[in-house]
Structure formats: structure tokens, C-alpha cells
Amino acid sequence: MRTAHAIIVFPGGVGTAEEILYLLGILMHPKNADMPYPLIFAAPESSRDYFEKIDQFICNTIGKEAQKHYQIIVGDSATVARAALQGIDNVYRYRREYKDAYYYNWLLHIPPEFQAPFEPTHESMGKLNIHFKQTPYALAANLRCAFSGVVSGNVKESGIRCIEEHGPYEIKGDPTIMAMLDELLRAFVSQGRMKLGNKAYTPCYKIIDS
């Protein structure tokens, strides 16, 4: 991210949601408020519903301000290319004005909570602060960790083993956010984005109001 001039995100699943929240959390930090950083969510028409649900979840959790940091472009690769070129031009202009390097984004502030990897365990997942009474970038960081845990429980050997030994992770938080998170994850399940192969999906998590 330090060296990128533009990022284009294609539809995936819960892992893509984790990456999106990571990016938005950094871009929403007050020290990065005025920095141009093109972020484009690009999808074929068949995946429109994926990004519409992501967009709604972002708006209702970390806020409408977050939507200013990205574009959603569906079924139009030419428009994606034009938007990326325009975004890169804006980055060049900004870096010339502030005398930042073209090869490395020295001015981009990476908060400490985004520098260290999150290690999902039953204890760390249970301690996540998923409530509205915090800064939007901090909420994005905690939601990113929640999605990271789901990814681990779904596909990573260590996470799968942990779930087999101790049962599903418990994700706790504000009832409103938990309802929206549950709805989004259920949508991923129905779209077949939460599993590998053709086996029926067994959730590796429980959503709990607190």
C-alpha cells in the first residue's frame, strides 16, 4: 500500500471484506484525511450484489464518510481504467505539491493497529471492540479483525484446528452492528463465498449481542 498509486479490488468473499476494511481504516485516519488514494471496487454485472451489500454495510457501520474513499464500478472495464488513470494523476499532483516521493508514500500514516497482524483465537475474537462509541477508523480496525477471524476459521489450518477443538469463535458487539454483520455473512454464505469445495458450510463463528 505504501508504494501503490491506485488499488482496484475485485469481488471475492469474506477475505476481500477484510482487506477493504483494512484499507478504509487507514484512509479514514485523520492524518490521511486530505490524501488522494484511488480505491476502486470493480466487478462484473454478476457480482453487483456483492459490492452493494459491502457498500451498505460500510455506510451503516463506519459511516457515509467512508464511502468518499472508494468508487464502485460494475460491468464497465473501460470506466475502471479511466478512473484509475485519473486517480493516479491526482496522486502525482498531490505528491508533487507536497514533495513526496513517487516510488514510496512517505506521507501515508499507518496507525499501529494496522501494522501488526491479528492472530485469531477465541480470546482475541471475544475481546474485539465492535461498538459505535469509537472513531470510525478504530471501528474499521476491529471489524477487519472480525473478518480476519472468520477467514482463519474457514480456510486456515490453524483456525480450522482451533474451531474443531473449542467450537465456533464468538463475535460480540453492539446489537445493531451484530445484526448487520450477521446479514452480510449470511449473504456471503448464500453466494457460496464462505467455503471451499461443494460441502455444506458450517459457520466457524457465533454472532452475539453485548
mmCIF file of C-alpha atoms in Angstrom:
data_model
loop_
_atom_site.group_PDB
_atom_site.id
_atom_site.type_symbol
_atom_site.label_atom_id
_atom_site.label_comp_id
_atom_site.label_asym_id
_atom_site.label_seq_id
_atom_site.Cartn_x
_atom_site.Cartn_y
_atom_site.Cartn_z
ATOM 1 C CA MET A 1 0.000 0.000 0.000
ATOM 2 C CA ARG A 2 2.905 2.354 0.651
ATOM 3 C CA THR A 3 4.072 2.109 -2.950
ATOM 4 C CA ALA A 4 0.727 1.719 -4.742
ATOM 5 C CA HIS A 5 -0.724 4.639 -6.687
ATOM 6 C CA ALA A 6 -4.165 3.059 -7.088
ATOM 7 C CA ILE A 7 -5.853 -0.082 -5.816
ATOM 8 C CA ILE A 8 -8.547 -1.978 -7.683
ATOM 9 C CA VAL A 9 -10.477 -4.539 -5.611
ATOM 10 C CA PHE A 10 -12.340 -7.392 -7.311
ATOM 11 C CA PRO A 11 -15.190 -9.348 -5.672
ATOM 12 C CA GLY A 12 -14.121 -12.261 -3.511
ATOM 13 C CA GLY A 13 -15.615 -13.133 -0.173
ATOM 14 C CA VAL A 14 -15.036 -12.517 3.483
ATOM 15 C CA GLY A 15 -11.293 -12.116 2.826
ATOM 16 C CA THR A 16 -11.980 -9.278 0.409
ATOM 17 C CA ALA A 17 -14.183 -7.612 3.044
ATOM 18 C CA GLU A 18 -11.279 -7.867 5.487
ATOM 19 C CA GLU A 19 -8.938 -6.179 3.004
ATOM 20 C CA ILE A 20 -11.453 -3.425 2.257
ATOM 21 C CA LEU A 21 -11.860 -2.577 5.942
ATOM 22 C CA TYR A 22 -8.089 -2.543 6.369
ATOM 23 C CA LEU A 23 -7.730 -0.009 3.557
ATOM 24 C CA LEU A 24 -10.639 2.141 4.695
ATOM 25 C CA GLY A 25 -9.446 2.167 8.283
ATOM 26 C CA ILE A 26 -6.113 3.628 7.176
ATOM 27 C CA LEU A 27 -7.636 6.126 4.753
ATOM 28 C CA MET A 28 -10.131 7.333 7.372
ATOM 29 C CA HIS A 29 -7.448 8.182 9.913
ATOM 30 C CA PRO A 30 -7.438 11.981 10.453
ATOM 31 C CA LYS A 31 -3.788 12.227 9.367
ATOM 32 C CA ASN A 32 -4.751 10.836 5.948
ATOM 33 C CA ALA A 33 -7.902 12.937 5.536
ATOM 34 C CA ASP A 34 -6.715 15.019 2.569
ATOM 35 C CA MET A 35 -4.563 12.424 0.842
ATOM 36 C CA PRO A 36 -5.770 11.198 -2.566
ATOM 37 C CA TYR A 37 -5.688 7.423 -2.722
ATOM 38 C CA PRO A 38 -7.748 5.871 -5.541
ATOM 39 C CA LEU A 39 -9.672 2.825 -4.364
ATOM 40 C CA ILE A 40 -11.928 1.192 -6.928
ATOM 41 C CA PHE A 41 -14.262 -1.754 -6.370
ATOM 42 C CA ALA A 42 -14.595 -3.359 -9.799
ATOM 43 C CA ALA A 43 -16.983 -6.200 -10.592
ATOM 44 C CA PRO A 44 -18.793 -7.943 -13.437
ATOM 45 C CA GLU A 45 -22.534 -7.488 -13.534
ATOM 46 C CA SER A 46 -22.956 -10.932 -11.962
ATOM 47 C CA SER A 47 -21.232 -9.688 -8.784
ATOM 48 C CA ARG A 48 -23.127 -6.412 -8.388
ATOM 49 C CA ASP A 49 -24.942 -7.696 -5.316
ATOM 50 C CA TYR A 50 -21.651 -8.421 -3.538
ATOM 51 C CA PHE A 51 -20.407 -4.845 -3.579
ATOM 52 C CA GLU A 52 -23.874 -3.397 -2.994
ATOM 53 C CA LYS A 53 -24.023 -5.337 0.279
ATOM 54 C CA ILE A 54 -20.460 -4.328 1.195
ATOM 55 C CA ASP A 55 -21.300 -0.695 0.434
ATOM 56 C CA GLN A 56 -24.420 -0.784 2.608
ATOM 57 C CA PHE A 57 -22.534 -2.444 5.465
ATOM 58 C CA ILE A 58 -19.765 0.184 5.336
ATOM 59 C CA CYS A 59 -22.259 3.044 5.284
ATOM 60 C CA ASN A 60 -24.244 1.700 8.232
ATOM 61 C CA THR A 61 -21.240 0.833 10.413
ATOM 62 C CA ILE A 62 -18.224 3.087 9.866
ATOM 63 C CA GLY A 63 -20.314 5.798 8.211
ATOM 64 C CA LYS A 64 -21.090 7.634 4.989
ATOM 65 C CA GLU A 65 -17.759 9.428 5.184
ATOM 66 C CA ALA A 66 -16.074 6.115 4.364
ATOM 67 C CA GLN A 67 -17.920 5.968 1.026
ATOM 68 C CA LYS A 68 -15.995 9.022 -0.158
ATOM 69 C CA HIS A 69 -12.840 6.934 -0.260
ATOM 70 C CA TYR A 70 -13.910 4.486 -2.970
ATOM 71 C CA GLN A 71 -15.814 4.034 -6.205
ATOM 72 C CA ILE A 72 -17.900 1.035 -7.209
ATOM 73 C CA ILE A 73 -17.842 0.330 -10.948
ATOM 74 C CA VAL A 74 -19.809 -2.661 -12.207
ATOM 75 C CA GLY A 75 -19.649 -4.193 -15.657
ATOM 76 C CA ASP A 76 -17.536 -1.482 -17.253
ATOM 77 C CA SER A 77 -13.803 -2.191 -17.513
ATOM 78 C CA ALA A 78 -13.169 0.911 -19.617
ATOM 79 C CA THR A 79 -14.571 3.152 -16.885
ATOM 80 C CA VAL A 80 -12.419 1.326 -14.329
ATOM 81 C CA ALA A 81 -9.330 2.074 -16.424
ATOM 82 C CA ARG A 82 -10.247 5.747 -16.821
ATOM 83 C CA ALA A 83 -10.973 6.120 -13.105
ATOM 84 C CA ALA A 84 -7.631 4.503 -12.225
ATOM 85 C CA LEU A 85 -5.716 6.802 -14.579
ATOM 86 C CA GLN A 86 -7.480 9.877 -13.216
ATOM 87 C CA GLY A 87 -6.787 8.731 -9.678
ATOM 88 C CA ILE A 88 -3.098 8.172 -10.423
ATOM 89 C CA ASP A 89 -2.873 11.638 -11.941
ATOM 90 C CA ASN A 90 -4.372 13.105 -8.751
ATOM 91 C CA VAL A 91 -1.786 11.211 -6.706
ATOM 92 C CA TYR A 92 1.071 12.547 -8.838
ATOM 93 C CA ARG A 93 -0.203 16.106 -8.480
ATOM 94 C CA TYR A 94 -0.500 15.727 -4.710
ATOM 95 C CA ARG A 95 2.977 14.272 -4.344
ATOM 96 C CA ARG A 96 4.499 16.997 -6.489
ATOM 97 C CA GLU A 97 2.798 19.663 -4.380
ATOM 98 C CA TYR A 98 3.900 18.142 -1.075
ATOM 99 C CA LYS A 99 7.275 16.942 -2.362
ATOM 100 C CA ASP A 100 6.565 13.310 -1.557
ATOM 101 C CA ALA A 101 8.343 10.531 -3.475
ATOM 102 C CA TYR A 102 6.605 8.863 -6.430
ATOM 103 C CA TYR A 103 8.062 5.464 -5.533
ATOM 104 C CA TYR A 104 7.023 5.408 -1.847
ATOM 105 C CA ASN A 105 4.174 7.058 0.011
ATOM 106 C CA TRP A 106 6.068 8.560 2.934
ATOM 107 C CA LEU A 107 3.169 10.808 3.947
ATOM 108 C CA LEU A 108 0.656 7.983 4.392
ATOM 109 C CA HIS A 109 0.088 7.370 8.099
ATOM 110 C CA ILE A 110 -0.332 3.720 9.102
ATOM 111 C CA PRO A 111 -1.849 3.535 12.629
ATOM 112 C CA PRO A 112 -0.218 0.973 14.950
ATOM 113 C CA GLU A 113 -3.297 -1.251 14.989
ATOM 114 C CA PHE A 114 -2.942 -1.717 11.222
ATOM 115 C CA GLN A 115 0.756 -2.579 11.342
ATOM 116 C CA ALA A 116 0.594 -5.797 13.363
ATOM 117 C CA PRO A 117 -1.110 -8.968 12.131
ATOM 118 C CA PHE A 118 -4.196 -10.064 14.035
ATOM 119 C CA GLU A 119 -3.916 -13.573 15.472
ATOM 120 C CA PRO A 120 -7.447 -15.007 15.752
ATOM 121 C CA THR A 121 -8.069 -17.015 18.902
ATOM 122 C CA HIS A 122 -11.227 -17.497 20.917
ATOM 123 C CA GLU A 123 -9.865 -14.998 23.427
ATOM 124 C CA SER A 124 -8.820 -12.319 20.919
ATOM 125 C CA MET A 125 -12.055 -12.629 18.928
ATOM 126 C CA GLY A 126 -14.103 -12.311 22.106
ATOM 127 C CA LYS A 127 -12.280 -9.128 23.113
ATOM 128 C CA LEU A 128 -12.875 -7.174 19.890
ATOM 129 C CA ASN A 129 -14.448 -3.763 20.466
ATOM 130 C CA ILE A 130 -17.293 -3.726 17.954
ATOM 131 C CA HIS A 131 -19.333 -0.756 19.163
ATOM 132 C CA PHE A 132 -20.177 2.656 17.743
ATOM 133 C CA LYS A 133 -18.545 4.635 20.578
ATOM 134 C CA GLN A 134 -15.117 4.909 18.953
ATOM 135 C CA THR A 135 -13.567 6.612 15.957
ATOM 136 C CA PRO A 136 -14.627 5.272 12.544
ATOM 137 C CA TYR A 137 -11.098 4.140 11.706
ATOM 138 C CA ALA A 138 -10.885 2.234 15.022
ATOM 139 C CA LEU A 139 -14.215 0.507 14.347
ATOM 140 C CA ALA A 140 -12.948 -0.391 10.874
ATOM 141 C CA ALA A 141 -9.845 -1.918 12.504
ATOM 142 C CA ASN A 142 -11.957 -4.065 14.843
ATOM 143 C CA LEU A 143 -14.318 -5.167 12.078
ATOM 144 C CA ARG A 144 -11.322 -6.040 9.947
ATOM 145 C CA CYS A 145 -10.100 -8.313 12.744
ATOM 146 C CA ALA A 146 -13.531 -9.972 12.992
ATOM 147 C CA PHE A 147 -13.453 -10.806 9.278
ATOM 148 C CA SER A 148 -9.856 -11.986 9.641
ATOM 149 C CA GLY A 149 -11.012 -14.461 12.272
ATOM 150 C CA VAL A 150 -13.776 -15.771 10.019
ATOM 151 C CA VAL A 151 -11.255 -16.240 7.196
ATOM 152 C CA SER A 152 -8.955 -18.137 9.557
ATOM 153 C CA GLY A 153 -11.753 -20.372 10.831
ATOM 154 C CA ASN A 154 -12.907 -21.084 7.286
ATOM 155 C CA VAL A 155 -9.689 -21.890 5.436
ATOM 156 C CA LYS A 156 -6.515 -21.675 7.536
ATOM 157 C CA GLU A 157 -5.189 -24.850 9.124
ATOM 158 C CA SER A 158 -4.553 -23.220 12.499
ATOM 159 C CA GLY A 159 -8.024 -21.646 12.569
ATOM 160 C CA ILE A 160 -9.813 -24.804 11.488
ATOM 161 C CA ARG A 161 -7.993 -26.800 14.167
ATOM 162 C CA CYS A 162 -8.880 -24.180 16.771
ATOM 163 C CA ILE A 163 -12.576 -24.368 15.830
ATOM 164 C CA GLU A 164 -12.518 -28.173 15.935
ATOM 165 C CA GLU A 165 -11.043 -28.109 19.442
ATOM 166 C CA HIS A 166 -13.005 -25.266 21.033
ATOM 167 C CA GLY A 167 -16.069 -24.639 18.872
ATOM 168 C CA PRO A 168 -17.006 -21.506 16.895
ATOM 169 C CA TYR A 169 -15.475 -18.111 17.581
ATOM 170 C CA GLU A 170 -17.829 -15.760 19.428
ATOM 171 C CA ILE A 171 -18.093 -12.307 17.858
ATOM 172 C CA LYS A 172 -19.647 -9.870 20.328
ATOM 173 C CA GLY A 173 -20.703 -6.271 19.907
ATOM 174 C CA ASP A 174 -23.391 -3.663 19.525
ATOM 175 C CA PRO A 175 -26.718 -5.334 18.629
ATOM 176 C CA THR A 176 -27.203 -3.121 15.568
ATOM 177 C CA ILE A 177 -23.745 -3.868 14.194
ATOM 178 C CA MET A 178 -24.100 -7.563 15.018
ATOM 179 C CA ALA A 179 -27.371 -7.739 13.077
ATOM 180 C CA MET A 180 -25.751 -6.111 10.044
ATOM 181 C CA LEU A 181 -22.677 -8.334 10.307
ATOM 182 C CA ASP A 182 -24.862 -11.421 10.533
ATOM 183 C CA GLU A 183 -26.838 -10.316 7.486
ATOM 184 C CA LEU A 184 -23.668 -9.706 5.467
ATOM 185 C CA LEU A 185 -22.100 -13.040 6.401
ATOM 186 C CA ARG A 186 -25.362 -14.856 5.612
ATOM 187 C CA ALA A 187 -25.299 -13.200 2.177
ATOM 188 C CA PHE A 188 -21.745 -14.462 1.648
ATOM 189 C CA VAL A 189 -22.895 -17.967 2.598
ATOM 190 C CA SER A 190 -25.817 -17.867 0.160
ATOM 191 C CA GLN A 191 -23.459 -16.641 -2.583
ATOM 192 C CA GLY A 192 -21.079 -19.548 -1.922
ATOM 193 C CA ARG A 193 -18.266 -17.245 -0.803
ATOM 194 C CA MET A 194 -17.622 -18.811 2.614
ATOM 195 C CA LYS A 195 -16.396 -22.298 1.786
ATOM 196 C CA LEU A 196 -14.012 -24.342 -0.304
ATOM 197 C CA GLY A 197 -15.437 -27.119 -2.451
ATOM 198 C CA ASN A 198 -19.044 -28.285 -2.553
ATOM 199 C CA LYS A 199 -19.606 -29.240 1.080
ATOM 200 C CA ALA A 200 -22.371 -27.522 3.033
ATOM 201 C CA TYR A 201 -20.983 -24.595 5.013
ATOM 202 C CA THR A 202 -20.809 -24.871 8.802
ATOM 203 C CA PRO A 203 -20.219 -21.430 10.393
ATOM 204 C CA CYS A 204 -16.984 -21.060 12.327
ATOM 205 C CA TYR A 205 -18.472 -18.182 14.316
ATOM 206 C CA LYS A 206 -21.390 -17.155 16.505
ATOM 207 C CA ILE A 207 -22.817 -13.621 16.458
ATOM 208 C CA ILE A 208 -23.620 -12.421 19.988
ATOM 209 C CA ASP A 209 -25.174 -9.109 21.086
ATOM 210 C CA SER A 210 -23.420 -7.434 24.003
#
